[in-house]
């Protein structure tokens, strides 16, 4: 077995995408006096969510966009949250709305997401955007799968005809990832916890996307030599007296077989926020009847 030829540097890729976002933002300001605005809503004080929201705010401002942060107590009622969404829907300075998930258990996340104006749904979770993506129409594409697709296109160019296996069928990663790969004319298999002989299914993949949430589940001998492996998983494991992050793929064994692989951390993770910023610029252009920046999104290819 030979060593993996390429580790896909998601950090560098995301930095490049953020630079392109910032260029578009500057152009929107200079040519049209428009500043894209992203509103992030955080309910409660989940520590991981706090970190995500803080990072989103920092990167939004660094890209030259306006960030609106709404931090609500975990006692917030459904009615109060819905009222805030209605207010953000009506605010012309807000082009993208993101509600940080998970919400506290007493809140109905589905109802909240579907109350967001679909044209401002930069997470792509509104049922209308889900349907548009599934039917191959222009939509808002969920950020994590979008980031994966941009990296795959960069690495492989035309994906048409390749065998793609997506392990995981969640609404936020697995299903939209599979839809995007189908849109690229891959032959797509979606695997999940009931899949029989998962190693054999994985071994058929030219493109293997792991979105499971199980540390290092996918081993090197599950991977077809030369395949491109995208590891979405973020798992915190204890390592002596520290904790560290690992993916769903056993990087050390997989890297000896794969043609290219994303590391964890530093692979898919950084792309997610960069794609959120890109989606906000896209939403802003659409809201103002301006051409969409074709280098920022996935959906333009099919539009
Ligand atoms: P979910 O828990 O919603 O879905 C996990 C999926 O994995 C399910 O479809 C489940 O199958 C499947 N699964 C579980 N166990 C197995 C198994 N033994 N064999 C095969 N399939 C299995 O997770 P998410 O999709 O939300 O997230 C997946 C991972 O990606 C997590 O580690 C998460 O932290 C990470 N993530 C990373 C992001 C990033 O920015 N990098 C963003 C979002 C998520 P079934 O449906 O049958 O139960």
Short mmCIF file of C-alpha atoms and ligand atoms in Angstrom, two decimals:
data_model
loop_
_atom_site.label_atom_id
_atom_site.label_comp_id
_atom_site.label_asym_id
_atom_site.label_seq_id
_atom_site.Cartn_x
_atom_site.Cartn_y
_atom_site.Cartn_z
CA UNK A 1 0.00 0.00 0.00
CA UNK A 2 1.24 3.45 -0.80
CA UNK A 3 0.80 6.59 1.24
CA UNK A 4 -2.14 8.82 0.39
CA UNK A 5 -1.21 11.25 -2.36
CA UNK A 6 -3.18 14.16 -0.98
CA UNK A 7 -4.63 15.50 2.26
CA UNK A 8 -7.34 17.99 1.34
CA UNK A 9 -6.63 21.18 3.26
CA UNK A 10 -10.10 22.40 4.22
CA UNK A 11 -8.66 25.26 6.22
CA UNK A 12 -6.84 26.71 3.22
CA UNK A 13 -9.81 26.00 0.95
CA UNK A 14 -12.14 27.80 3.37
CA UNK A 15 -9.76 30.76 3.66
CA UNK A 16 -9.77 31.05 -0.13
CA UNK A 17 -13.58 30.86 -0.24
CA UNK A 18 -13.84 33.55 2.46
CA UNK A 19 -11.52 35.78 0.39
CA UNK A 20 -13.80 35.34 -2.62
CA UNK A 21 -16.82 36.12 -0.42
CA UNK A 22 -15.11 39.29 0.84
CA UNK A 23 -14.37 40.37 -2.74
CA UNK A 24 -18.04 39.99 -3.68
CA UNK A 25 -19.12 41.84 -0.54
CA UNK A 26 -16.77 44.73 -1.37
CA UNK A 27 -18.13 44.84 -4.92
CA UNK A 28 -21.75 44.88 -3.69
CA UNK A 29 -20.88 47.83 -1.46
CA UNK A 30 -18.93 49.76 -4.08
CA UNK A 31 -21.29 49.18 -7.01
CA UNK A 32 -24.69 49.01 -5.32
CA UNK A 33 -24.27 50.40 -1.79
CA UNK A 34 -25.55 47.09 -0.39
CA UNK A 35 -24.06 45.25 2.59
CA UNK A 36 -25.09 41.61 3.02
CA UNK A 37 -26.46 40.96 6.52
CA UNK A 38 -26.53 37.67 8.43
CA UNK A 39 -28.67 37.23 11.57
CA UNK A 40 -27.76 34.40 13.93
CA UNK A 41 -30.20 33.34 16.64
CA UNK A 42 -28.93 31.44 19.68
CA UNK A 43 -31.35 30.18 22.31
CA UNK A 44 -29.80 29.02 25.58
CA UNK A 45 -26.16 28.63 26.54
CA UNK A 46 -24.96 25.35 25.01
CA UNK A 47 -21.15 25.75 25.12
CA UNK A 48 -20.51 24.24 21.65
CA UNK A 49 -23.23 26.42 20.13
CA UNK A 50 -21.72 29.49 21.84
CA UNK A 51 -18.39 28.78 20.13
CA UNK A 52 -20.02 28.28 16.72
CA UNK A 53 -22.04 31.49 17.04
CA UNK A 54 -19.00 33.49 18.14
CA UNK A 55 -16.96 32.19 15.19
CA UNK A 56 -19.78 32.90 12.77
CA UNK A 57 -19.98 36.50 14.06
CA UNK A 58 -16.21 37.02 13.73
CA UNK A 59 -16.04 35.60 10.21
CA UNK A 60 -19.15 37.52 9.10
CA UNK A 61 -17.57 40.81 10.11
CA UNK A 62 -14.17 39.86 8.67
CA UNK A 63 -15.87 39.30 5.31
CA UNK A 64 -17.23 42.86 5.48
CA UNK A 65 -20.81 41.79 6.08
CA UNK A 66 -23.14 42.93 8.86
CA UNK A 67 -23.67 40.40 11.63
CA UNK A 68 -26.78 40.53 13.83
CA UNK A 69 -26.63 38.33 16.92
CA UNK A 70 -29.76 37.50 18.90
CA UNK A 71 -29.03 35.66 22.14
CA UNK A 72 -32.16 34.50 23.92
CA UNK A 73 -32.52 32.77 27.30
CA UNK A 74 -33.29 29.04 27.34
CA UNK A 75 -36.69 29.91 28.82
CA UNK A 76 -37.72 31.62 25.55
CA UNK A 77 -41.20 30.61 24.42
CA UNK A 78 -42.09 29.34 20.96
CA UNK A 79 -44.22 32.46 20.40
CA UNK A 80 -41.35 34.80 21.27
CA UNK A 81 -38.97 32.95 18.98
CA UNK A 82 -41.50 32.96 16.14
CA UNK A 83 -42.00 36.70 16.67
CA UNK A 84 -38.24 37.26 16.32
CA UNK A 85 -38.17 35.20 13.10
CA UNK A 86 -41.05 37.29 11.70
CA UNK A 87 -39.16 40.46 12.59
CA UNK A 88 -35.99 39.22 10.85
CA UNK A 89 -38.00 38.08 7.81
CA UNK A 90 -39.32 41.64 7.47
CA UNK A 91 -35.95 43.36 7.98
CA UNK A 92 -34.49 44.40 4.61
CA UNK A 93 -30.98 44.62 6.11
CA UNK A 94 -31.08 40.91 6.95
CA UNK A 95 -30.41 38.67 3.94
CA UNK A 96 -29.68 35.46 5.82
CA UNK A 97 -31.16 33.98 9.00
CA UNK A 98 -29.58 31.11 10.89
CA UNK A 99 -31.12 29.55 13.97
CA UNK A 100 -28.40 27.68 15.85
CA UNK A 101 -29.41 24.06 16.46
CA UNK A 102 -30.10 22.20 18.64
CA UNK A 103 -32.82 24.31 20.25
CA UNK A 104 -33.90 23.61 23.84
CA UNK A 105 -36.25 20.61 23.96
CA UNK A 106 -39.42 22.61 24.66
CA UNK A 107 -39.11 24.42 21.31
CA UNK A 108 -40.35 23.01 17.98
CA UNK A 109 -37.26 23.36 15.76
CA UNK A 110 -39.10 22.25 12.60
CA UNK A 111 -41.75 24.94 13.03
CA UNK A 112 -39.08 27.58 13.66
CA UNK A 113 -37.02 26.60 10.59
CA UNK A 114 -40.10 26.54 8.37
CA UNK A 115 -41.10 30.00 9.62
CA UNK A 116 -37.91 31.48 8.11
CA UNK A 117 -38.45 33.20 4.77
CA UNK A 118 -37.07 30.50 2.39
CA UNK A 119 -35.10 33.14 0.48
CA UNK A 120 -33.28 34.01 3.74
CA UNK A 121 -32.83 30.36 4.82
CA UNK A 122 -29.04 30.29 4.41
CA UNK A 123 -28.82 26.93 6.19
CA UNK A 124 -31.02 25.40 3.47
CA UNK A 125 -33.15 23.51 6.00
CA UNK A 126 -36.56 25.01 5.13
CA UNK A 127 -38.80 22.37 3.59
CA UNK A 128 -39.16 24.45 0.42
CA UNK A 129 -35.39 24.51 -0.09
CA UNK A 130 -35.20 20.79 0.66
CA UNK A 131 -37.81 20.19 -2.06
CA UNK A 132 -36.10 22.49 -4.55
CA UNK A 133 -32.79 20.69 -4.05
CA UNK A 134 -34.46 17.29 -4.36
CA UNK A 135 -36.07 18.30 -7.66
CA UNK A 136 -32.84 19.77 -9.06
CA UNK A 137 -33.98 23.38 -8.89
CA UNK A 138 -32.19 26.47 -7.67
CA UNK A 139 -32.29 26.44 -3.88
CA UNK A 140 -30.33 27.39 -0.80
CA UNK A 141 -27.92 24.48 -0.33
CA UNK A 142 -27.08 23.31 3.23
CA UNK A 143 -23.62 24.58 4.17
CA UNK A 144 -21.81 21.37 5.17
CA UNK A 145 -22.72 19.34 2.07
CA UNK A 146 -22.06 22.42 -0.08
CA UNK A 147 -18.55 22.65 1.40
CA UNK A 148 -17.97 18.96 0.67
CA UNK A 149 -19.11 19.37 -2.91
CA UNK A 150 -16.89 22.40 -3.54
CA UNK A 151 -13.87 20.45 -2.30
CA UNK A 152 -14.80 17.40 -4.40
CA UNK A 153 -15.20 19.51 -7.53
CA UNK A 154 -11.87 21.18 -6.87
CA UNK A 155 -10.15 17.84 -6.42
CA UNK A 156 -11.87 15.77 -9.11
CA UNK A 157 -13.35 18.23 -11.61
CA UNK A 158 -16.22 16.47 -13.36
CA UNK A 159 -17.86 14.00 -10.96
CA UNK A 160 -20.17 12.53 -13.57
CA UNK A 161 -20.40 8.72 -13.56
CA UNK A 162 -18.41 8.23 -10.37
CA UNK A 163 -19.72 5.88 -7.68
CA UNK A 164 -20.47 7.91 -4.55
CA UNK A 165 -21.35 6.37 -1.20
CA UNK A 166 -22.72 8.63 1.53
CA UNK A 167 -22.74 7.00 4.96
CA UNK A 168 -25.45 8.73 7.02
CA UNK A 169 -28.94 9.86 6.03
CA UNK A 170 -29.60 12.87 8.25
CA UNK A 171 -31.58 15.80 6.88
CA UNK A 172 -28.72 18.21 7.47
CA UNK A 173 -25.80 16.26 5.98
CA UNK A 174 -26.41 12.81 4.47
CA UNK A 175 -29.56 13.41 2.40
CA UNK A 176 -28.60 16.80 0.92
CA UNK A 177 -25.08 15.47 0.22
CA UNK A 178 -26.59 12.59 -1.73
CA UNK A 179 -28.87 14.98 -3.65
CA UNK A 180 -25.93 17.19 -4.59
CA UNK A 181 -23.89 14.22 -5.80
CA UNK A 182 -26.88 12.98 -7.81
CA UNK A 183 -27.07 16.48 -9.29
CA UNK A 184 -23.46 15.98 -10.40
CA UNK A 185 -24.51 12.73 -12.14
CA UNK A 186 -22.75 10.44 -9.68
CA UNK A 187 -24.20 6.98 -9.06
CA UNK A 188 -25.20 7.48 -5.43
CA UNK A 189 -25.68 4.98 -2.62
CA UNK A 190 -26.91 6.17 0.78
CA UNK A 191 -25.81 3.88 3.62
CA UNK A 192 -27.10 3.99 7.20
CA UNK A 193 -27.30 1.97 10.38
CA UNK A 194 -29.35 -0.81 8.73
CA UNK A 195 -27.08 -1.19 5.71
CA UNK A 196 -25.83 -4.76 5.23
CA UNK A 197 -22.09 -5.29 4.79
CA UNK A 198 -21.17 -1.63 5.07
CA UNK A 199 -17.46 -2.29 4.41
CA UNK A 200 -18.30 -3.82 1.01
CA UNK A 201 -20.62 -0.91 0.17
CA UNK A 202 -17.89 1.57 1.09
CA UNK A 203 -15.34 -0.34 -0.99
CA UNK A 204 -17.44 0.33 -4.11
CA UNK A 205 -17.03 4.10 -3.70
CA UNK A 206 -14.91 6.39 -5.85
CA UNK A 207 -16.20 9.12 -3.53
CA UNK A 208 -16.87 8.19 0.09
CA UNK A 209 -18.58 10.72 2.36
CA UNK A 210 -18.79 9.76 6.04
CA UNK A 211 -21.42 11.59 8.11
CA UNK A 212 -22.14 9.19 10.94
CA UNK A 213 -20.93 10.54 14.28
CA UNK A 214 -18.95 7.41 15.25
CA UNK A 215 -15.26 7.90 15.94
CA UNK A 216 -12.96 6.24 13.37
CA UNK A 217 -15.63 3.75 12.30
CA UNK A 218 -14.51 3.57 8.67
CA UNK A 219 -11.24 1.67 8.34
CA UNK A 220 -8.60 1.76 5.64
CA UNK A 221 -9.59 -1.68 4.33
CA UNK A 222 -13.14 -0.36 3.68
CA UNK A 223 -11.75 2.07 1.13
CA UNK A 224 -11.19 1.53 -2.57
CA UNK A 225 -7.58 2.35 -3.48
CA UNK A 226 -7.41 5.88 -4.89
CA UNK A 227 -10.87 6.91 -3.66
CA UNK A 228 -11.59 10.44 -2.46
CA UNK A 229 -12.72 10.38 1.17
CA UNK A 230 -14.63 13.24 2.78
CA UNK A 231 -14.91 12.90 6.55
CA UNK A 232 -17.75 15.02 7.94
CA UNK A 233 -17.69 13.47 11.41
CA UNK A 234 -16.70 15.52 14.43
CA UNK A 235 -16.24 13.28 17.46
CA UNK A 236 -14.70 14.28 20.76
CA UNK A 237 -12.70 11.43 22.31
CA UNK A 238 -10.61 11.32 25.44
CA UNK A 239 -6.91 10.87 24.90
CA UNK A 240 -5.18 10.47 28.25
CA UNK A 241 -6.23 13.46 30.32
CA UNK A 242 -7.17 15.56 27.26
CA UNK A 243 -9.98 15.40 24.75
CA UNK A 244 -9.42 15.68 21.04
CA UNK A 245 -11.40 15.64 17.83
CA UNK A 246 -11.45 12.72 15.42
CA UNK A 247 -13.57 11.99 12.37
CA UNK A 248 -15.73 9.04 11.37
CA UNK A 249 -12.83 7.69 9.31
CA UNK A 250 -9.73 6.11 10.80
CA UNK A 251 -7.40 8.64 9.21
CA UNK A 252 -4.12 6.74 9.65
CA UNK A 253 -5.25 3.55 7.90
CA UNK A 254 -7.46 5.35 5.36
CA UNK A 255 -4.69 7.73 4.30
CA UNK A 256 -2.60 4.78 3.12
CA UNK A 257 -5.31 3.71 0.67
CA UNK A 258 -7.29 6.78 -0.38
CA UNK A 259 -6.24 9.04 -3.23
CA UNK A 260 -7.27 12.06 -1.19
CA UNK A 261 -8.79 12.55 2.23
CA UNK A 262 -10.02 15.37 4.45
CA UNK A 263 -8.53 15.47 7.96
CA UNK A 264 -10.42 16.14 11.19
CA UNK A 265 -9.98 18.82 12.33
CA UNK A 266 -9.09 21.04 9.38
CA UNK A 267 -11.18 19.41 6.66
CA UNK A 268 -14.93 19.84 6.27
CA UNK A 269 -15.41 21.88 9.47
CA UNK A 270 -13.87 25.17 8.30
CA UNK A 271 -15.80 24.98 5.04
CA UNK A 272 -19.18 25.03 6.79
CA UNK A 273 -18.96 28.63 8.02
CA UNK A 274 -17.32 29.78 4.77
CA UNK A 275 -20.29 28.31 2.87
CA UNK A 276 -22.70 30.04 5.24
CA UNK A 277 -21.10 33.37 4.29
CA UNK A 278 -21.24 32.40 0.60
CA UNK A 279 -24.95 31.53 0.91
CA UNK A 280 -25.61 34.92 2.55
CA UNK A 281 -24.01 36.73 -0.39
CA UNK A 282 -26.08 34.59 -2.77
CA UNK A 283 -29.27 35.40 -0.82
CA UNK A 284 -28.39 39.10 -0.88
CA UNK A 285 -27.85 39.08 -4.65
CA UNK A 286 -31.13 37.24 -5.22
CA UNK A 287 -33.01 39.67 -2.95
CA UNK A 288 -31.67 42.60 -4.94
CA UNK A 289 -32.16 41.09 -8.40
CA UNK A 290 -28.41 40.99 -9.02
CA UNK A 291 -26.46 38.19 -10.75
CA UNK A 292 -25.34 35.49 -8.35
CA UNK A 293 -21.62 34.92 -7.85
CA UNK A 294 -21.19 31.65 -9.73
CA UNK A 295 -17.92 30.82 -7.99
CA UNK A 296 -19.54 30.67 -4.55
CA UNK A 297 -22.33 28.15 -4.84
CA UNK A 298 -23.31 24.72 -6.07
CA UNK A 299 -26.78 25.38 -7.38
CA UNK A 300 -25.75 27.66 -10.25
CA UNK A 301 -24.50 24.73 -12.28
CA UNK A 302 -28.02 23.33 -12.44
CA UNK A 303 -29.92 26.61 -12.46
P1 LIG B 1 -27.09 12.15 12.75
O1 LIG B 1 -26.90 11.50 14.08
O2 LIG B 1 -28.29 12.97 12.50
O3 LIG B 1 -27.04 11.00 11.61
C1 LIG B 1 -26.10 9.98 11.66
C2 LIG B 1 -26.34 9.01 10.53
O4 LIG B 1 -25.38 7.98 10.64
C3 LIG B 1 -27.72 8.34 10.59
O5 LIG B 1 -28.29 8.34 9.32
C4 LIG B 1 -27.41 6.94 11.06
O6 LIG B 1 -28.24 5.94 10.49
C5 LIG B 1 -26.02 6.73 10.54
N1 LIG B 1 -25.33 5.72 11.35
C6 LIG B 1 -25.22 5.67 12.70
N2 LIG B 1 -24.52 4.59 13.08
C7 LIG B 1 -24.20 3.93 11.95
C8 LIG B 1 -23.49 2.74 11.69
N3 LIG B 1 -22.98 1.98 12.67
N4 LIG B 1 -23.35 2.36 10.42
C9 LIG B 1 -23.87 3.10 9.40
N5 LIG B 1 -24.54 4.25 9.59
C10 LIG B 1 -24.70 4.65 10.85
O7 LIG B 1 -25.74 12.96 12.47
P2 LIG B 1 -25.44 14.22 11.52
O8 LIG B 1 -25.71 13.87 10.11
O9 LIG B 1 -26.06 15.43 12.08
O10 LIG B 1 -23.86 14.35 11.75
C11 LIG B 1 -22.98 13.32 11.40
C12 LIG B 1 -21.59 13.69 11.86
O11 LIG B 1 -21.18 14.86 11.17
C13 LIG B 1 -21.47 14.01 13.35
O12 LIG B 1 -20.19 13.58 13.79
C14 LIG B 1 -21.54 15.53 13.38
O13 LIG B 1 -20.88 16.06 14.51
C15 LIG B 1 -20.82 15.87 12.11
N6 LIG B 1 -21.19 17.17 11.55
C16 LIG B 1 -20.17 17.97 11.12
C17 LIG B 1 -20.43 19.17 10.56
C18 LIG B 1 -19.28 20.00 10.07
O14 LIG B 1 -19.41 21.20 9.91
N7 LIG B 1 -18.12 19.40 9.78
C19 LIG B 1 -21.79 19.70 10.42
C20 LIG B 1 -22.81 18.74 10.81
C21 LIG B 1 -22.49 17.52 11.38
P3 LIG B 1 -29.82 5.81 10.83
O15 LIG B 1 -30.47 6.91 10.08
O16 LIG B 1 -30.16 4.46 10.34
O17 LIG B 1 -29.94 5.96 12.32
#
